[in-house]
PDB file of C-alpha atoms in Angstrom:
ATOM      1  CA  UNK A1463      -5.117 -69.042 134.086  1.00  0.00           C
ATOM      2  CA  UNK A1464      -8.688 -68.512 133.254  1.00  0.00           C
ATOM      3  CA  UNK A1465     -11.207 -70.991 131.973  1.00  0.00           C
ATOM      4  CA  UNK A1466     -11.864 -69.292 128.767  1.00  0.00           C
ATOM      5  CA  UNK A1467      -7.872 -69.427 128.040  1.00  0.00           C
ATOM      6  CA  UNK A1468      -7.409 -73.314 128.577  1.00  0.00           C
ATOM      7  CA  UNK A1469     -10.446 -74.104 126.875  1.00  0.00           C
ATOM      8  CA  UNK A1470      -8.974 -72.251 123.749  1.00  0.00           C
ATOM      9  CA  UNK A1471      -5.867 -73.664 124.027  1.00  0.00           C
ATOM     10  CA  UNK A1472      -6.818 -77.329 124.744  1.00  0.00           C
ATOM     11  CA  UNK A1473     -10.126 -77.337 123.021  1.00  0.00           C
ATOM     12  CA  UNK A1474     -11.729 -78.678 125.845  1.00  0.00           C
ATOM     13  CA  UNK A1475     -13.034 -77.152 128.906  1.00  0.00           C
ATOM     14  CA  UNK A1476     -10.969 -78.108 132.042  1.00  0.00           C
ATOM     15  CA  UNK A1477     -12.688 -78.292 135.818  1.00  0.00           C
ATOM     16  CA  UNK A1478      -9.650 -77.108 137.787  1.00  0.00           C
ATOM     17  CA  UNK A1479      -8.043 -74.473 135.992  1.00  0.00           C
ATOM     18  CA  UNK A1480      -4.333 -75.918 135.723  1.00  0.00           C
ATOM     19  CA  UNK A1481      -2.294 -76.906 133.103  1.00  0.00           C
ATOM     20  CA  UNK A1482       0.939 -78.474 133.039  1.00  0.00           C
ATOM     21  CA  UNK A1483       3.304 -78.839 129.730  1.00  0.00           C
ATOM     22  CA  UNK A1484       6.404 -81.293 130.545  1.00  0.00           C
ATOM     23  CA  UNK A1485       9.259 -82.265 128.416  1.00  0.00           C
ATOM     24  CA  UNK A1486       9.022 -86.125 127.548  1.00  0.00           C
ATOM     25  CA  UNK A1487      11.960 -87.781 128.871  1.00  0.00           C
ATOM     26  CA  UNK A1488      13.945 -89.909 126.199  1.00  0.00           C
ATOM     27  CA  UNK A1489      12.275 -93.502 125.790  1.00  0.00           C
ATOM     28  CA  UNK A1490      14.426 -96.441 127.465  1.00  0.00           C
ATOM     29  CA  UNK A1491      15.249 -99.293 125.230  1.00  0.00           C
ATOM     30  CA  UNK A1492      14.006-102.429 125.934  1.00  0.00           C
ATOM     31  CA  UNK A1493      17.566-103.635 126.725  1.00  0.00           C
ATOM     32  CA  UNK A1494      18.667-101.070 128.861  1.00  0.00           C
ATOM     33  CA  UNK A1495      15.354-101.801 131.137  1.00  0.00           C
ATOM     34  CA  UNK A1496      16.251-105.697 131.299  1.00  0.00           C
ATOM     35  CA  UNK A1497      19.908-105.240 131.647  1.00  0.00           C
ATOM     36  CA  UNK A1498      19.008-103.810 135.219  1.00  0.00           C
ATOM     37  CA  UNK A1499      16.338-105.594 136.295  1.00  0.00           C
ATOM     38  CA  UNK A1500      15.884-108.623 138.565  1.00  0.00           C
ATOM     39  CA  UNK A1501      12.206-108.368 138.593  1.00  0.00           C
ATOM     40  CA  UNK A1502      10.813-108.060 135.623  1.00  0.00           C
ATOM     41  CA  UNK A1503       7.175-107.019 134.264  1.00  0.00           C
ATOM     42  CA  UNK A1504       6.256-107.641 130.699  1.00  0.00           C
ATOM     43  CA  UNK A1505       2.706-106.004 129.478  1.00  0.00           C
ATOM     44  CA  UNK A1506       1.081-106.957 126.498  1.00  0.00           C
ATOM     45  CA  UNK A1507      -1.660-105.233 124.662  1.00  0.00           C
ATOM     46  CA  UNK A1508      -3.045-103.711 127.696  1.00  0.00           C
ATOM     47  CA  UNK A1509      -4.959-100.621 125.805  1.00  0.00           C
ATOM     48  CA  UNK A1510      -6.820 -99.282 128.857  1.00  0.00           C
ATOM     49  CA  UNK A1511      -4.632 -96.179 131.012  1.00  0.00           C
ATOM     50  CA  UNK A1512      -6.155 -97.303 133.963  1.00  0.00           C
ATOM     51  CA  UNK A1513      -5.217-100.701 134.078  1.00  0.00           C
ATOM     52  CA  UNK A1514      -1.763 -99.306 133.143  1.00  0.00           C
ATOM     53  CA  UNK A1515      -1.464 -96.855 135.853  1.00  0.00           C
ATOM     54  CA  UNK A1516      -2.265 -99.070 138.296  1.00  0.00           C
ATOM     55  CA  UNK A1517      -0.091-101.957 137.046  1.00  0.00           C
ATOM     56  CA  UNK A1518       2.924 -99.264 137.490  1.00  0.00           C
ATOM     57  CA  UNK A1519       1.753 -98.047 140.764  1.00  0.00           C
ATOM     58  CA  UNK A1520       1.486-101.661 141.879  1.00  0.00           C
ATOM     59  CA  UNK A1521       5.074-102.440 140.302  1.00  0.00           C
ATOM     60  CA  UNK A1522       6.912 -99.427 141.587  1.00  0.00           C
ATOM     61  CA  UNK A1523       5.587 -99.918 145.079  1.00  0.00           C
ATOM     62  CA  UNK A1524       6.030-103.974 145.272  1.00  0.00           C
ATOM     63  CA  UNK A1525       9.592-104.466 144.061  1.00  0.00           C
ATOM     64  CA  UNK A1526       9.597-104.696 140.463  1.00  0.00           C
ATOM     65  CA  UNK A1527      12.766-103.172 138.706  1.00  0.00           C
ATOM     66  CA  UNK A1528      11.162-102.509 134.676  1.00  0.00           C
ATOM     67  CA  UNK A1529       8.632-102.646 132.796  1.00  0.00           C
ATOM     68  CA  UNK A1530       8.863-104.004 128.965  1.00  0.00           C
ATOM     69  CA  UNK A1531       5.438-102.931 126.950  1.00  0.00           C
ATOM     70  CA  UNK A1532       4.497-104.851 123.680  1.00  0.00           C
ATOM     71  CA  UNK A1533       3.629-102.361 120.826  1.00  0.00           C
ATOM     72  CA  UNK A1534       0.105-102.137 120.996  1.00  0.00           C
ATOM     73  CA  UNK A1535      -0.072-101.254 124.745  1.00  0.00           C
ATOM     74  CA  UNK A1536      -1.254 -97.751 125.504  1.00  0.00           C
ATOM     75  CA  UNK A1537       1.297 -95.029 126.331  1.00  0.00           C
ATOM     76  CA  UNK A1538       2.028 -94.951 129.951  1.00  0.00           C
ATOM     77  CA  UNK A1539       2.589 -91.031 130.279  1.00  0.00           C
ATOM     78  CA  UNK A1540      -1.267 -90.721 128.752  1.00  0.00           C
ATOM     79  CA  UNK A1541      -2.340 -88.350 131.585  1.00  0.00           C
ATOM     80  CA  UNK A1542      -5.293 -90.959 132.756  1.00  0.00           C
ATOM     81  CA  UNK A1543      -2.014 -93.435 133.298  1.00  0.00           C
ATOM     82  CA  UNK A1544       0.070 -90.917 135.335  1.00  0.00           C
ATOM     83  CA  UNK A1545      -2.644 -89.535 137.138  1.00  0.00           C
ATOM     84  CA  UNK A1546      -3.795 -93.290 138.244  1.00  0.00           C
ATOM     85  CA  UNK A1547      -0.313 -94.405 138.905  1.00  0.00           C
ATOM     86  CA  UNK A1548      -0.029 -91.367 141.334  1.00  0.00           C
ATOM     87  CA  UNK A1549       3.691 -90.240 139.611  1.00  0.00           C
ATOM     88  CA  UNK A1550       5.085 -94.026 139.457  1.00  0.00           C
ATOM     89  CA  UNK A1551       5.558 -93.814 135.314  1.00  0.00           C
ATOM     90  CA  UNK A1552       8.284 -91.467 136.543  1.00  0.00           C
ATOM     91  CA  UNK A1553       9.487 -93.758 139.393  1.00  0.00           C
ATOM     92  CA  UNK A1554      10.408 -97.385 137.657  1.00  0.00           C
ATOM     93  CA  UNK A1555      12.383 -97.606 134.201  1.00  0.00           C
ATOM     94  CA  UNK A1556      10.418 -98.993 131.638  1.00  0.00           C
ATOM     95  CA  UNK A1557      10.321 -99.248 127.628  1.00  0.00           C
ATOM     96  CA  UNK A1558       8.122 -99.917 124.892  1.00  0.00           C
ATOM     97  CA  UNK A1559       9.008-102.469 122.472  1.00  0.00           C
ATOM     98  CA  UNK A1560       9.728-101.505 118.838  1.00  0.00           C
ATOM     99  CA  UNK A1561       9.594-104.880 117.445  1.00  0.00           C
ATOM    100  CA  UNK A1562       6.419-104.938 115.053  1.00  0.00           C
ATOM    101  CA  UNK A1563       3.239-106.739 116.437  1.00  0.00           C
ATOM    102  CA  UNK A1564       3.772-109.307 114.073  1.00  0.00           C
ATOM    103  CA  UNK A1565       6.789-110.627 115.565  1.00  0.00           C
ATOM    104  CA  UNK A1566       5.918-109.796 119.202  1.00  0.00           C
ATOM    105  CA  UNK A1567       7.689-111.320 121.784  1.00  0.00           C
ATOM    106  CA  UNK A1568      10.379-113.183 119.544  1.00  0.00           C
ATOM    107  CA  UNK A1569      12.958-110.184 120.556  1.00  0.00           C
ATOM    108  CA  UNK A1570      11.571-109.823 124.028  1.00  0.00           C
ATOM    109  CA  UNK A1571      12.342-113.407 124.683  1.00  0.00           C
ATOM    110  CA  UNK A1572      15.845-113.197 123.090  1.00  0.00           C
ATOM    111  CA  UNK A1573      16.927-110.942 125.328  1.00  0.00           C
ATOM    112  CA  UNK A1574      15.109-112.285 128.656  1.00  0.00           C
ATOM    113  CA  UNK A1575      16.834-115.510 128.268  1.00  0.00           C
ATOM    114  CA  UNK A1576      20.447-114.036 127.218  1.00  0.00           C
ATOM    115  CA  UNK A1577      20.138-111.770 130.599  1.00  0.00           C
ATOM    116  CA  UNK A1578      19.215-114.769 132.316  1.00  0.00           C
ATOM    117  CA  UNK A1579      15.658-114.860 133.245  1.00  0.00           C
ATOM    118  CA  UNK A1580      12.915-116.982 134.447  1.00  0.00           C
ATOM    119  CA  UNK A1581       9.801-116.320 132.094  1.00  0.00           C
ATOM    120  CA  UNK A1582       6.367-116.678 133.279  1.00  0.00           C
ATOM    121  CA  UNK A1583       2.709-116.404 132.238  1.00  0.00           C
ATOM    122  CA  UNK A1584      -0.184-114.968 134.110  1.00  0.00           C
ATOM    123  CA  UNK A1585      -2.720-117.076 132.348  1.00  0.00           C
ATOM    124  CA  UNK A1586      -6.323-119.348 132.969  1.00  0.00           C
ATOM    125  CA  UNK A1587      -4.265-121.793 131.148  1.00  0.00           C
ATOM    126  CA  UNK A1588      -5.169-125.778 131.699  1.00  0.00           C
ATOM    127  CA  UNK A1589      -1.219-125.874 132.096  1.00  0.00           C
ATOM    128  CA  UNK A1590      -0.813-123.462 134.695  1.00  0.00           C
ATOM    129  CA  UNK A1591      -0.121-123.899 138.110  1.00  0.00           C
ATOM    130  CA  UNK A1592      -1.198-121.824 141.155  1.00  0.00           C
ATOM    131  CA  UNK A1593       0.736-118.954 142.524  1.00  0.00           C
ATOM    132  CA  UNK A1594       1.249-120.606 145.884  1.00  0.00           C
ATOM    133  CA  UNK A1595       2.416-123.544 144.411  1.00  0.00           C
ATOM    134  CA  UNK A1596       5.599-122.114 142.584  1.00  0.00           C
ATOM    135  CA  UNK A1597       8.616-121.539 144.715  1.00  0.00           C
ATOM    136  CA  UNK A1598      11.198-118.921 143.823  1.00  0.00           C
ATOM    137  CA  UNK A1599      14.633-119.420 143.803  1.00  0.00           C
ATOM    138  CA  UNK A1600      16.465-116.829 146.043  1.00  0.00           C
ATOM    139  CA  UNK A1601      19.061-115.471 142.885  1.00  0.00           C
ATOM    140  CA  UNK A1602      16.230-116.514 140.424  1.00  0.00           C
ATOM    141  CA  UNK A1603      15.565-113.730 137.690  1.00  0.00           C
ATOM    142  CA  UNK A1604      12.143-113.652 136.806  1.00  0.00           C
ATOM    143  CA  UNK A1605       9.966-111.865 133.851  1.00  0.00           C
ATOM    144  CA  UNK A1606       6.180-111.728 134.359  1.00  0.00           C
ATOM    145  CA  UNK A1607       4.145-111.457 131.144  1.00  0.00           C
ATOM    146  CA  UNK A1608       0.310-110.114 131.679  1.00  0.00           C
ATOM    147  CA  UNK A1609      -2.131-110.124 129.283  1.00  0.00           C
ATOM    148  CA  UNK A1610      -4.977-107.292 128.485  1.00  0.00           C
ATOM    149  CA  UNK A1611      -8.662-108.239 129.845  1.00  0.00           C
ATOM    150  CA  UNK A1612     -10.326-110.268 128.281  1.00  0.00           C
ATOM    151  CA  UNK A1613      -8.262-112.368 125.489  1.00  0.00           C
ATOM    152  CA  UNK A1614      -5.119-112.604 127.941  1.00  0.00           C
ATOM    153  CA  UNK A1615      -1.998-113.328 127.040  1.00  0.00           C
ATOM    154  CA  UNK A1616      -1.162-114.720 123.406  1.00  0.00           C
ATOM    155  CA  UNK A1617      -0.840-118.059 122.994  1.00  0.00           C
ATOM    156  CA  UNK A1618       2.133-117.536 121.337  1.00  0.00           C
ATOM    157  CA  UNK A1619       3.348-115.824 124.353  1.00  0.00           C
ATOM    158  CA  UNK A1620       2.115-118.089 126.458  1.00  0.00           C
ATOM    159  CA  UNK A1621       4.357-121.082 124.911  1.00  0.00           C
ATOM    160  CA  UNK A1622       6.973-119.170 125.276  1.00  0.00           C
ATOM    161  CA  UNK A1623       7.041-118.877 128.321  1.00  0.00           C
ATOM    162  CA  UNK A1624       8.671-121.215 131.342  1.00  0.00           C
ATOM    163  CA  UNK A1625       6.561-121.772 133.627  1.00  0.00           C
ATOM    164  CA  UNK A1626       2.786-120.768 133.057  1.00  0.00           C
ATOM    165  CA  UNK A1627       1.037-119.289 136.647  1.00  0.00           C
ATOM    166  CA  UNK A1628      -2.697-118.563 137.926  1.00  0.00           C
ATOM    167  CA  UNK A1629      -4.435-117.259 140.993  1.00  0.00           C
ATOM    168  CA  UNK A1630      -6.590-119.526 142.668  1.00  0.00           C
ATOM    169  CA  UNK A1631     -10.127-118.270 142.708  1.00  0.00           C
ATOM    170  CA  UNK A1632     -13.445-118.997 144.528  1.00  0.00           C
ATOM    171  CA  UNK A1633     -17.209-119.105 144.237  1.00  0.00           C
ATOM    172  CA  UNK A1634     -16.896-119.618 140.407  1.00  0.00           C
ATOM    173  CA  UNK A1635     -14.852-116.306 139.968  1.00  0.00           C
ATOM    174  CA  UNK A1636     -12.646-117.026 136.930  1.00  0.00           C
ATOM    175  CA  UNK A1637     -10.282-114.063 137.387  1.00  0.00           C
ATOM    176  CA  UNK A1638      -9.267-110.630 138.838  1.00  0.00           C
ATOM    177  CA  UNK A1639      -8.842-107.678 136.906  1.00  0.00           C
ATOM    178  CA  UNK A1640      -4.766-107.383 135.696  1.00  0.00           C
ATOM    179  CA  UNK A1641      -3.700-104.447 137.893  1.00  0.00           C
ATOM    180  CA  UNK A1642      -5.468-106.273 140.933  1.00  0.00           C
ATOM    181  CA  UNK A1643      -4.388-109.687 139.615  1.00  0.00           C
ATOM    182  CA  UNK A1644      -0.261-108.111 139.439  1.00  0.00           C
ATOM    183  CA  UNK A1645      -0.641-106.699 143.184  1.00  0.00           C
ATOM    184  CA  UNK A1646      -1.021-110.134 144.126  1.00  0.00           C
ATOM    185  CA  UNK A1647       1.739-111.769 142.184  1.00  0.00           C
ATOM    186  CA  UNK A1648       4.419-108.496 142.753  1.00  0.00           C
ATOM    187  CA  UNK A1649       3.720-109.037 146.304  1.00  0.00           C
ATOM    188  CA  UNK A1650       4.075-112.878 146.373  1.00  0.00           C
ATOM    189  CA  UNK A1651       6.748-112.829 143.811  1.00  0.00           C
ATOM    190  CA  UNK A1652       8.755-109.721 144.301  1.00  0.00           C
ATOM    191  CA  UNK A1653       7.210-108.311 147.338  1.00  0.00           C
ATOM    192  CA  UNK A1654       7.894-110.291 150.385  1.00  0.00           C
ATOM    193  CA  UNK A1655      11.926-110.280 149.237  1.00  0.00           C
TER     194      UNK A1655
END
């Protein structure tokens, strides 16, 4: 199409001259995605698409089977998320939670522990322990709850949660960013398999 026509339908002028409308496929519940999972990824309030995309990039390509968002996460098929993902939003199931923010992660937790699973927290934590310390068990389910940047992981969340893990840094760097910090643990954790 032309660049006047775009710009008067999306009210914005666009650099490449394409547009795509898709149908939105039906949402997952939250169930459904942990039913079938071994390797789990829990996200909560992550609000930037980037961060998203990459987190589902990094989880589609390093062996992760779902992805539960809390409420107040932003929407993985935001086009910055899709583009930066590079088509993974399509690739791995994944559901956002309907439970209100208020009572975020009571349900999550419900059903992680009726299906079975390990829970852990990616958190700077003075209980945590570091990721090459914790040893897997080979039929082990396991859920891996990430925080947004910043304020991390609740501490609700974080009490909840088995075992609570951290990457060991150096030269007085605290922390990586949470899409670089959950290539490292997918690959140590779900990975390597």
């Amino acid at each position: 199409g032309e660049a006047d026509l775009f710009k008067e339908l999306t009210g914005y002028k666009l650099n490449r001259g394409v547009l795509c409308a898709m149908h939105r496929p039906p949402a997952k519940s939250v169930e459904e995605v942990v039913a079938g999972a071994k390797n789990l990824v829990i996200l909560e309030d992550i609000n930037n698409h980037t961060n998203i995309g990459s987190i589902f990039r990094n989880a589609a390509g390093l062996g992760a089977d779902g992805i539960v968002l809390s409420p107040t996460c932003c929407d993985p098929l935001f086009r910055r998320a899709c583009r930066v993902s590079m088509g993974a939003v399509f690739k791995i199931p994944w559901a956002i939670s309907d439970e209100m923010p208020c009572d975020w992660p009571n349900y999550q937790f419900e059903l992680l522990h009726k299906y079975g699973f390990k829970t852990l927290s990616l958190t700077l934590s003075d209980t945590s322990i570091d990721l090459n310390d914790f040893r897997r068990k080979n039929d082990e389910k396991l859920a891996l709850f990430f925080g947004a940047e910043g304020s991390g992981l609740k501490k609700k969340t974080i009490d909840m949660c088995d075992v609570d893990l951290s990457i060991k840094m150096q030269r007085g760097v605290d922390s990586l960013n949470v899409a670089n910090a959950s290539a490292v643990v997918f690959w140590e954790l779900f990975g390597k398999r």
